Amino acid sequence: MLDKPKQVPFRKSSHNAISAAFLGPVAENFRVLQELLLGALTDHADMRESYESSDGAFITSSIRDSPEYRDAINVLRAQAQNISTLLNTTSVPFFSVRYTAHMVMEPSMPSIVGSMIAMLFNQNNVTMEVSPATTCIEVQVGEQLCSMLGYTTRDGVSPWGQIVAGGTVANIESMWYVLVLLMSFHLPVLTRWSIYRAARNLKFYAFSVHAAMTQGDKPLEFMANDFTVTTCDEPNTPQLLSKLTPWQLLNLTPDVVLDIPRQLASQFGITSDFLGEVLEPYLVQTMGKEKIKKMYNIDDEPLCFVPSTKHYSWPKAAALVGIGRENCVNVKVDINARIDIDALTTALQDCVDEKRAVYVVVAIIGSTEEGSVDPLDQILALKPKFAKQGLSFLVHADAAWGGYYASMIRERPAPARLSPQINPNRDFVPSITLRKSTVAQLEALAHTDSITIDPHKAGYIPYPAGALCYRDSRMPLLLTWSAPYIGDRGGNGGSIGTCGIQGSKPGAAAVACFLHHCVLGLHKEGHGALLGEVSFTCRRIAAHWSAMSTDTTSFIVVPFNPVNESDKELIRERILEKSNEEIVDDPQAFKVLCELGSDLNINAFACNFRINGRVNDDVEEANYLNNRVYSRFSTPPPKSQIDIKTVPLFLSATIFRQNDYGDCVKNFQARLQLETDSGQDLFVLRNAVMSPFQSAGNYVLRLAESFKAGLEEEVKNVVARNTLSPQIHTFIMQGHEALYLVYRPLFHHANGRQQLILAARFSDPAQASIYKELQHDNPGLTFELSTDKETTVGDILSCRRLIGSVAGRPFLAMLMSSVEITITSVIKDRPLNSRWRDSAYPASYTPFYLYGTLSEKHIDHMLLRAPNAQISSDMVTLDCTPPLTPGQLVQGVIARLNRPEASMQPLVADAARFFEPGASFNVAIYADSKLAKASGPGLSQGGAQIATGKLTLGEAIFYDADRINTADFADGPKVSAYMTGSTVIEPSVQKEWQTLVGDALGFGKSTARKTGA
């Protein structure tokens, strides 16, 4: 069972003070913000007017009275209003208490005001020359963050941090910038991949010094027999650096490497200028690591270990800095989506055994999909264990989401926070502490080598504002082009931008952070109290996901974080509809509430449904339900004509992929009562909580009721497509002398979820004659038989007959009516449910069922995976050795065409050109070892190979990649049958948005057509 947080004293005044930090869900603090912004603008204007007043005005009254000036101002007003209207009517309402989707909320008022004040001065912290004040402020913000995270000065070396745009900006920078860092003030680059670069340079800096002693001109040879360092496995025994093996050089500890310049100065009196000059040719920034690896016979690239729940920027970063994505190794997670320590330990031991170095181990402090916190303390405990075996590595905490939660464990310092206390009002939003295990990981941050933290996430700062903090301010020196200054023990100030990849960087972000930090305070009574209230709200929402469904509801809601079954009734009776005060006054209810939800404020959950009391076990159908629910509770596409203001609740979604989550996702699927054998990915709903207002007045109950109502409607739609009911069914007709019927299936409806091939005959010989004449007169036409009355496939097969109408494709003109067909045998009857499908498309062939008679052979594409296309051809020509027997054709065999199906998938209309009349393929033919009524996966493997040869398609070819993949059979907005998650917008919806915005602002195609442009 998850450990619970202990109860903390509740202060009604905390929520009142926090309420002063935001504009508010309905702009309650508009007058305050207006006053602050107007005051800032007024002060700025006063400053300009008083700045050397003798200069006089340059935009004179005559200019302002000119028609050109007035026209320009009118254009400005009009376009500003257009943009304001557009954003106010279409933007996602992060400020609203209805918004619980992503890790974003309205920025705090202090950060808005700070950002605007600095923006008026257009501060660029690239150099202190043009931004002396905001550069100093940024340095102070770095110190504030380091202090909050637990970094302190030790042995005279201080920590260091800075603000930049964030990891995404760095990821799109050109590879050239990987090495371009100037010496200057030795400040770090703030990005996830700067950690890779720091780790990489750290690994190879000792090689540079060693090479300068032993390679080429050997400028440091004079100290080769005197300069000693300690290795990680023998920390008390100094050894000559020049005599160390490549393995030992790769595994010097960070402290040893970082202290090399100081030691050189202390022992040999080497100056910074000399060291920089002689080391420059040997640095990894100059030579490149591949040349150094070759020089020292290092065959294998050192590895980076990351949890499989990592942010996508990690493998991208590894590719950008030249480590390679394949060397950014996933470590599996446990069923709670935390890194599996046993798996990590095994991986590190393998590195020791194989003598393969490790750059860094990454811990996630607040995963973006689940809110999980990795056991950082256990990861750190592995460092000394493996150091004894000669393996040294960095530990980096990716606390982009969770870093600010460290404010919840920091005491309030003196002097007191600048904001005034406000008298309590009627609302009461309790603050809640973190679980003991989470607190332990936040405390462990102090012992990491570096930490990513994003103020624009849980710091409530406007975008863009990312940050990186180093425990040792000497570490960023390794990111320079030249050797570090000897004796430099880290410093503050200076031209920050010259040291980083970003170059120009806004001072506004630093000021926004600083003002927010000062007003709220980075401690448990300030920003920590804000996150404490948010944590309480997150658990109140988690209570609804935990107890919303019962054994009798048509739906099932299962939270990712398990709940004790014995607690669900208590949750329903003593939490869901109770006020905050009532819960706090009920110790048992409060205790149960504390055990709900994730480590940090994200609730992942998923839904399932029942049909006639039976729980669905089809993963794809559960995914479809969750996809529809997500579509209902997310930003509506423009063509839906749904006003965004009417969306009652905003959620996000993600995909738990088997490759990443392994046993974790299987465990979650089992809890949803879904089958786990097929290895399908799981579509998961998610809510992230950042607003301190959602639990005020138990507003979360209203959100839950809106969700429940929407879920019940969507369950009806999903149940309908999974319920057998009478329908019109259609078959493709094949053959002249003997009749075969190929069913037109549907992957996503119970009434058509099977691949069916039937041998049949006309009950009336006269009708058979008419049909043959139609075939003779229309040799390229595909004939289609549709039932006259609604029925089920099961009834058709049990009655062995059907009555329908014959139409010709592609025109679908009715050619025959009231045609009676007798079914003589079932050749193939294969279910298309998701659990029976293959996990991948065939990689070396495209499989078809081949059947018929010696004189008339036909094929139908094997539907092994969705999405797919039905491809059928009658009257194919087969030239094979040995020839097929009548018995083989009656049963049906498997023909593998020599074209990789995987290369064409997903099959769309364009792929039809590969299957035109007369097209020929080399083919290998296999016996179908399965019964006619058999399920997959693995159906195309077949039995023994029985022939090879060439197959040529006939004249009448049927191709469908649309109807077969239809997902939505209900009215209203459509969703894709195939999972994309909440970060992927389909191209058609992207175009809708482009049209809407373009028309609103005058640059769209529709506007151009109207204006004749």
XYZ file of N, CA and C in Angstrom, residues 465-629:
495
model
N 10.135 29.402 -19.958
C 11.010 29.513 -18.792
C 11.371 28.121 -18.295
N 12.479 27.610 -18.780
C 13.017 26.365 -18.255
C 14.229 26.698 -17.402
N 14.766 25.724 -16.714
C 15.936 25.993 -15.876
C 16.724 24.709 -15.645
N 18.019 24.896 -15.392
C 18.891 23.786 -15.037
C 19.799 24.217 -13.908
N 19.941 23.368 -12.913
C 20.784 23.677 -11.767
C 21.867 22.613 -11.629
N 23.069 23.071 -11.295
C 24.202 22.184 -11.060
C 24.577 22.200 -9.585
N 24.857 21.052 -9.046
C 25.327 20.972 -7.655
C 26.699 21.611 -7.520
N 27.514 21.521 -8.568
C 28.876 22.043 -8.558
C 29.013 23.041 -9.690
N 29.266 24.303 -9.346
C 29.310 25.341 -10.381
C 30.501 25.193 -11.309
N 31.442 24.287 -10.992
C 32.556 24.045 -11.921
C 32.132 23.157 -13.083
N 31.036 22.421 -12.908
C 30.628 21.485 -13.949
C 30.322 22.165 -15.276
N 29.671 23.339 -15.273
C 29.420 24.002 -16.561
C 30.691 24.387 -17.301
N 31.835 24.460 -16.579
C 33.079 24.810 -17.245
C 33.450 23.778 -18.309
N 32.945 22.563 -18.143
C 33.248 21.518 -19.117
C 32.510 21.727 -20.420
N 31.604 22.691 -20.462
C 30.822 22.946 -21.676
C 31.459 24.038 -22.522
N 32.701 24.422 -22.185
C 33.344 25.501 -22.917
C 34.222 24.950 -24.026
N 34.617 25.868 -24.923
C 35.542 25.482 -25.983
C 36.939 25.251 -25.424
N 37.316 26.034 -24.430
C 38.680 25.992 -23.919
C 38.704 25.401 -22.531
N 39.903 25.221 -22.005
C 40.031 24.694 -20.658
C 39.553 25.746 -19.655
N 39.049 25.315 -18.508
C 38.556 26.257 -17.511
C 39.687 27.033 -16.863
N 39.338 28.219 -16.360
C 40.303 29.008 -15.596
C 40.675 28.254 -14.335
N 41.936 28.195 -14.063
C 42.405 27.495 -12.882
C 41.990 28.279 -11.645
N 41.498 27.555 -10.680
C 41.108 28.189 -9.436
C 39.715 28.753 -9.461
N 39.066 28.769 -10.620
C 37.678 29.251 -10.685
C 36.788 28.284 -9.925
N 36.134 28.780 -8.915
C 35.303 27.921 -8.078
C 33.833 28.266 -8.267
N 33.514 28.741 -9.457
C 32.128 29.093 -9.745
C 31.899 30.548 -9.440
N 31.075 31.200 -10.207
C 30.815 32.611 -9.973
C 29.438 32.981 -10.404
N 29.050 34.195 -10.094
C 27.731 34.690 -10.439
C 27.868 35.919 -11.317
N 26.796 36.225 -12.017
C 26.785 37.408 -12.845
C 27.430 37.147 -14.178
N 27.817 38.219 -14.858
C 28.495 38.060 -16.131
C 27.538 37.953 -17.286
N 28.110 37.781 -18.451
C 27.316 37.715 -19.673
C 26.819 36.285 -19.862
N 25.671 36.000 -19.280
C 25.166 34.635 -19.228
C 24.995 34.041 -20.618
N 24.449 34.816 -21.532
C 24.127 34.270 -22.845
C 25.319 33.807 -23.633
N 26.507 34.380 -23.367
C 27.677 33.978 -24.140
C 28.141 32.580 -23.778
N 27.604 32.041 -22.691
C 28.041 30.722 -22.245
C 27.093 29.615 -22.669
N 25.971 29.960 -23.244
C 24.968 28.947 -23.535
C 24.642 28.857 -24.996
N 23.916 27.825 -25.331
C 23.551 27.574 -26.710
C 22.519 28.572 -27.205
N 21.758 29.132 -26.273
C 20.607 29.922 -26.683
C 20.979 31.252 -27.302
N 22.075 31.869 -26.875
C 22.381 33.203 -27.356
C 21.407 34.186 -26.753
N 20.708 34.934 -27.588
C 19.754 35.917 -27.077
C 18.720 35.241 -26.204
N 18.448 35.857 -25.065
C 17.500 35.276 -24.120
C 16.822 36.412 -23.380
N 15.504 36.322 -23.213
C 14.763 37.438 -22.622
C 14.997 37.562 -21.130
N 15.271 38.766 -20.691
C 15.352 39.023 -19.258
C 14.002 38.949 -18.594
N 12.937 39.031 -19.414
C 11.578 39.031 -18.859
C 11.285 37.741 -18.105
N 11.790 36.599 -18.600
C 11.527 35.325 -17.924
C 12.148 35.320 -16.536
N 13.367 35.830 -16.423
C 14.036 35.865 -15.121
C 13.299 36.776 -14.156
N 12.850 37.920 -14.638
C 12.124 38.849 -13.768
C 10.796 38.248 -13.341
N 10.125 37.554 -14.262
C 8.861 36.901 -13.914
C 9.082 35.894 -12.789
N 10.123 35.082 -12.918
C 10.434 34.115 -11.860
C 10.745 34.807 -10.544
N 11.574 35.816 -10.624
C 12.017 36.489 -9.395
C 10.843 37.092 -8.639
N 9.965 37.791 -9.356
C 8.851 38.436 -8.670
C 7.899 37.404 -8.078
N 7.656 36.329 -8.808
C 6.798 35.267 -8.267
C 7.436 34.644 -7.029
N 8.737 34.353 -7.100
C 9.423 33.748 -5.960
C 9.379 34.658 -4.739
N 9.567 35.946 -4.973
C 9.593 36.884 -3.850
C 8.217 37.054 -3.217
N 7.199 37.107 -4.041
C 5.854 37.354 -3.514
C 5.313 36.126 -2.787
N 5.450 34.955 -3.399
C 4.914 33.760 -2.757
C 5.902 33.132 -1.778
N 7.169 33.091 -2.141
C 8.157 32.439 -1.306
C 8.271 30.965 -1.641
N 9.494 30.485 -1.813
C 9.709 29.087 -2.184
C 9.831 28.226 -0.931
N 8.747 28.158 -0.162
C 8.729 27.401 1.081
C 7.321 26.883 1.316
N 7.160 26.094 2.371
C 5.917 25.377 2.605
C 4.750 26.292 2.955
N 5.010 27.542 3.352
C 3.917 28.465 3.635
C 3.624 29.380 2.451
N 4.396 29.266 1.389
C 4.218 30.099 0.214
C 3.854 29.276 -1.002
N 4.837 29.106 -1.907
C 4.575 28.294 -3.100
C 4.245 26.856 -2.712
N 4.859 26.392 -1.646
C 4.557 25.048 -1.170
C 3.119 24.902 -0.732
N 2.559 25.949 -0.122
C 1.149 25.903 0.273
C 0.250 25.869 -0.951
N 0.632 26.613 -1.995
C -0.121 26.585 -3.250
C -0.149 25.159 -3.811
N 1.004 24.517 -3.887
C 1.045 23.156 -4.406
C 0.385 22.181 -3.443
N 0.380 22.491 -2.155
C -0.336 21.653 -1.196
C -1.829 21.672 -1.439
N -2.384 22.850 -1.729
C -3.811 22.938 -2.056
C -4.115 22.195 -3.347
N -3.212 22.350 -4.308
C -3.403 21.647 -5.578
C -3.355 20.134 -5.355
N -2.470 19.688 -4.468
C -2.386 18.259 -4.163
C -3.671 17.757 -3.524
N -4.252 18.557 -2.657
C -5.523 18.178 -2.040
C -6.605 18.046 -3.112
N -6.642 19.015 -4.021
C -7.627 18.973 -5.101
C -7.414 17.748 -5.982
N -6.156 17.441 -6.266
C -5.854 16.276 -7.103
C -6.406 15.011 -6.466
N -6.280 14.899 -5.156
C -6.777 13.703 -4.483
C -8.305 13.685 -4.430
N -8.921 14.849 -4.361
C -10.386 14.882 -4.403
C -10.890 14.406 -5.768
N -10.187 14.784 -6.830
C -10.568 14.294 -8.155
C -10.283 12.799 -8.257
N -9.145 12.365 -7.716
C -8.805 10.942 -7.738
C -9.862 10.110 -7.027
N -10.495 10.687 -6.008
C -11.545 9.966 -5.289
C -12.697 9.610 -6.219
N -13.014 10.505 -7.134
C -14.105 10.234 -8.075
C -13.713 9.137 -9.062
N -12.477 9.188 -9.575
C -12.051 8.120 -10.491
C -12.027 6.780 -9.753
N -11.797 6.805 -8.451
C -11.685 5.573 -7.671
C -13.025 4.920 -7.382
N -14.070 5.734 -7.220
C -15.335 5.188 -6.714
C -16.540 5.542 -7.571
N -16.303 6.052 -8.776
C -17.426 6.459 -9.621
C -18.235 5.264 -10.104
N -17.564 4.173 -10.451
C -18.269 3.011 -11.000
C -18.520 1.983 -9.908
N -19.564 1.209 -10.130
C -19.910 0.116 -9.214
C -20.119 -1.155 -10.031
N -20.526 -2.212 -9.361
C -20.771 -3.478 -10.055
C -21.992 -3.421 -10.962
N -22.794 -2.390 -10.829
C -24.035 -2.305 -11.606
C -24.016 -1.227 -12.681
N -23.005 -0.365 -12.691
C -22.960 0.691 -13.707
C -22.591 0.103 -15.063
N -22.995 0.782 -16.110
C -22.679 0.326 -17.464
C -21.224 0.587 -17.818
N -20.553 1.325 -16.982
C -19.166 1.693 -17.239
C -18.287 1.286 -16.055
N -17.003 1.261 -16.318
C -15.999 0.992 -15.290
C -14.943 2.083 -15.395
N -14.605 2.705 -14.295
C -13.523 3.686 -14.238
C -12.468 3.139 -13.288
N -11.233 3.046 -13.777
C -10.154 2.483 -12.979
C -8.981 3.466 -12.954
N -8.603 3.952 -11.786
C -7.427 4.826 -11.711
C -6.149 4.023 -11.851
N -5.121 4.650 -12.423
C -3.844 3.958 -12.587
C -3.259 3.572 -11.234
N -3.384 4.465 -10.261
C -2.890 4.164 -8.924
C -3.945 3.366 -8.169
N -3.618 2.145 -7.757
C -4.619 1.242 -7.186
C -5.294 1.800 -5.932
N -6.528 1.345 -5.734
C -7.331 1.736 -4.577
C -7.775 0.463 -3.866
N -7.740 0.478 -2.547
C -8.240 -0.670 -1.787
C -9.745 -0.805 -2.013
N -10.185 -2.006 -2.396
C -11.604 -2.233 -2.631
C -12.427 -1.893 -1.393
N -11.869 -2.155 -0.222
C -12.608 -1.914 1.021
C -12.828 -0.428 1.289
N -12.080 0.422 0.603
C -12.203 1.867 0.837
C -13.228 2.530 -0.076
N -13.666 1.841 -1.127
C -14.504 2.511 -2.124
C -15.838 2.977 -1.545
N -16.460 2.167 -0.705
C -17.746 2.572 -0.144
C -17.566 3.753 0.790
N -16.479 3.760 1.545
C -16.202 4.913 2.408
C -16.015 6.175 1.571
N -15.322 6.029 0.443
C -15.115 7.183 -0.438
C -16.454 7.738 -0.913
N -17.370 6.840 -1.287
C -18.678 7.286 -1.780
C -19.483 7.963 -0.681
N -19.403 7.444 0.523
C -20.260 7.938 1.600
C -19.670 9.133 2.347
N -18.325 9.189 2.428
C -17.740 10.177 3.337
C -16.726 11.114 2.676
N -16.632 11.043 1.336
C -15.700 11.952 0.648
C -16.347 12.655 -0.539
N -16.929 11.891 -1.460
C -17.319 12.449 -2.759
C -18.200 13.689 -2.653
N -19.228 13.648 -1.830
C -20.167 14.770 -1.761
C -19.971 15.609 -0.504
N -18.908 15.376 0.194
C -18.661 16.115 1.424
C -17.854 17.382 1.145
N -18.020 18.359 2.045
C -17.254 19.593 1.927
C -15.825 19.356 2.385
N -14.950 20.295 2.047
C -13.564 20.178 2.483
C -13.471 20.122 4.010
N -14.276 20.947 4.677
C -14.255 20.961 6.145
C -14.672 19.616 6.714
N -15.698 19.027 6.129
C -16.176 17.744 6.632
C -15.125 16.644 6.469
N -14.390 16.679 5.379
C -13.363 15.666 5.156
C -12.224 15.836 6.153
N -11.794 17.077 6.351
C -10.697 17.329 7.284
C -11.089 16.953 8.704
N -12.351 17.139 9.036
C -12.819 16.805 10.391
C -13.108 15.318 10.569
N -12.963 14.551 9.498
C -13.198 13.099 9.558
C -11.846 12.400 9.360
N -11.150 12.052 10.431
C -9.788 11.518 10.321
C -9.681 10.299 9.402
N -10.647 9.394 9.475
C -10.564 8.198 8.636
C -10.733 8.544 7.164
N -11.692 9.423 6.868
C -11.901 9.846 5.486
C -10.661 10.573 4.958
N -10.094 11.427 5.792
C -8.915 12.170 5.364
C -7.739 11.214 5.111
N -7.605 10.208 5.960
C -6.546 9.224 5.789
C -6.692 8.502 4.449
N -7.905 8.079 4.134
C -8.141 7.387 2.862
C -7.866 8.329 1.696
N -8.308 9.571 1.817
C -8.084 10.548 0.748
C -6.591 10.703 0.472
N -5.800 10.717 1.535
C -4.363 10.904 1.377
C -3.702 9.773 0.608
N -4.326 8.614 0.592
C -3.737 7.457 -0.071
C -4.070 7.403 -1.559
N -4.904 8.313 -2.038
C -5.356 8.273 -3.423
C -4.412 9.056 -4.333
N -4.444 8.712 -5.609
C -3.722 9.474 -6.617
C -2.258 9.118 -6.728
N -1.555 9.908 -7.533
C -0.165 9.628 -7.867
C 0.785 10.334 -6.902
N 2.083 10.199 -7.174
C 3.086 10.866 -6.345
C 2.970 12.382 -6.454
N 2.746 12.870 -7.658
C 2.571 14.295 -7.901
C 1.302 14.485 -8.717
N 0.856 15.694 -8.866
C -0.535 15.999 -9.177
C -0.998 15.651 -10.587
N -0.931 14.383 -10.921
C -1.472 13.879 -12.182
C -2.259 12.615 -11.865
N -3.457 12.533 -12.381
C -4.269 11.321 -12.241
C -4.417 10.671 -13.611
N -3.824 9.513 -13.777
C -4.058 8.722 -14.983
C -5.145 7.698 -14.672
N -6.044 7.488 -15.620
C -7.126 6.535 -15.415
C -7.657 6.092 -16.766
N -8.440 5.049 -16.770
C -9.024 4.549 -18.017
C -10.398 3.973 -17.724
N -11.196 3.862 -18.774
C -12.574 3.393 -18.639
C -12.782 2.123 -19.463
N -13.761 1.354 -19.034
C -14.201 0.178 -19.769
C -15.725 0.153 -19.684
N -16.352 -0.868 -20.273
C -17.811 -0.880 -20.316
C -18.333 -2.300 -20.174
N -19.606 -2.378 -19.893
C -20.291 -3.668 -19.790
C -21.349 -3.771 -20.885
N -21.545 -4.992 -21.384
C -22.655 -5.286 -22.300
C -23.487 -6.377 -21.656
N -24.708 -6.028 -21.330
C -25.606 -6.983 -20.662
C -24.957 -7.573 -19.406
N -24.276 -6.714 -18.672
C -23.664 -7.134 -17.422
C -22.298 -7.753 -17.558
N -21.867 -8.090 -18.783
C -20.550 -8.697 -18.992
C -19.529 -7.623 -19.312
N -18.403 -7.680 -18.627
C -17.357 -6.680 -18.828
C -16.628 -6.937 -20.143
N -16.481 -5.906 -20.943
C -15.725 -6.023 -22.189
C -14.275 -6.390 -21.890
N -13.712 -7.305 -22.684
C -12.306 -7.658 -22.502
C -11.456 -7.302 -23.718
N -12.047 -6.618 -24.700
C -11.344 -6.251 -25.928
C -10.619 -4.923 -25.704
N -9.304 -4.950 -25.795
C -8.506 -3.754 -25.532
C -8.840 -2.645 -26.520
N -8.983 -3.013 -27.790
C -9.261 -1.993 -28.802
C -10.579 -1.279 -28.534
N -11.576 -2.014 -28.085
C -12.860 -1.383 -27.818
C -12.794 -0.470 -26.591
N -12.042 -0.869 -25.586
C -11.824 0.021 -24.442
C -11.054 1.261 -24.878
N -10.058 1.080 -25.742
C -9.317 2.233 -26.262
C -10.230 3.178 -27.022
N -11.121 2.598 -27.799
C -12.049 3.425 -28.564
C -12.956 4.231 -27.633
N -13.445 3.589 -26.591
C -14.271 4.306 -25.618
C -13.496 5.478 -25.013
N -12.288 5.227 -24.583
C -11.497 6.293 -23.971
C -11.150 7.383 -24.967
N -10.960 6.995 -26.223
C -10.704 7.975 -27.273
C -11.910 8.887 -27.466
N -13.095 8.296 -27.478
C -14.309 9.104 -27.623
C -14.510 10.011 -26.408
N -14.240 9.494 -25.235
C -14.368 10.315 -24.029
C -13.395 11.489 -24.097
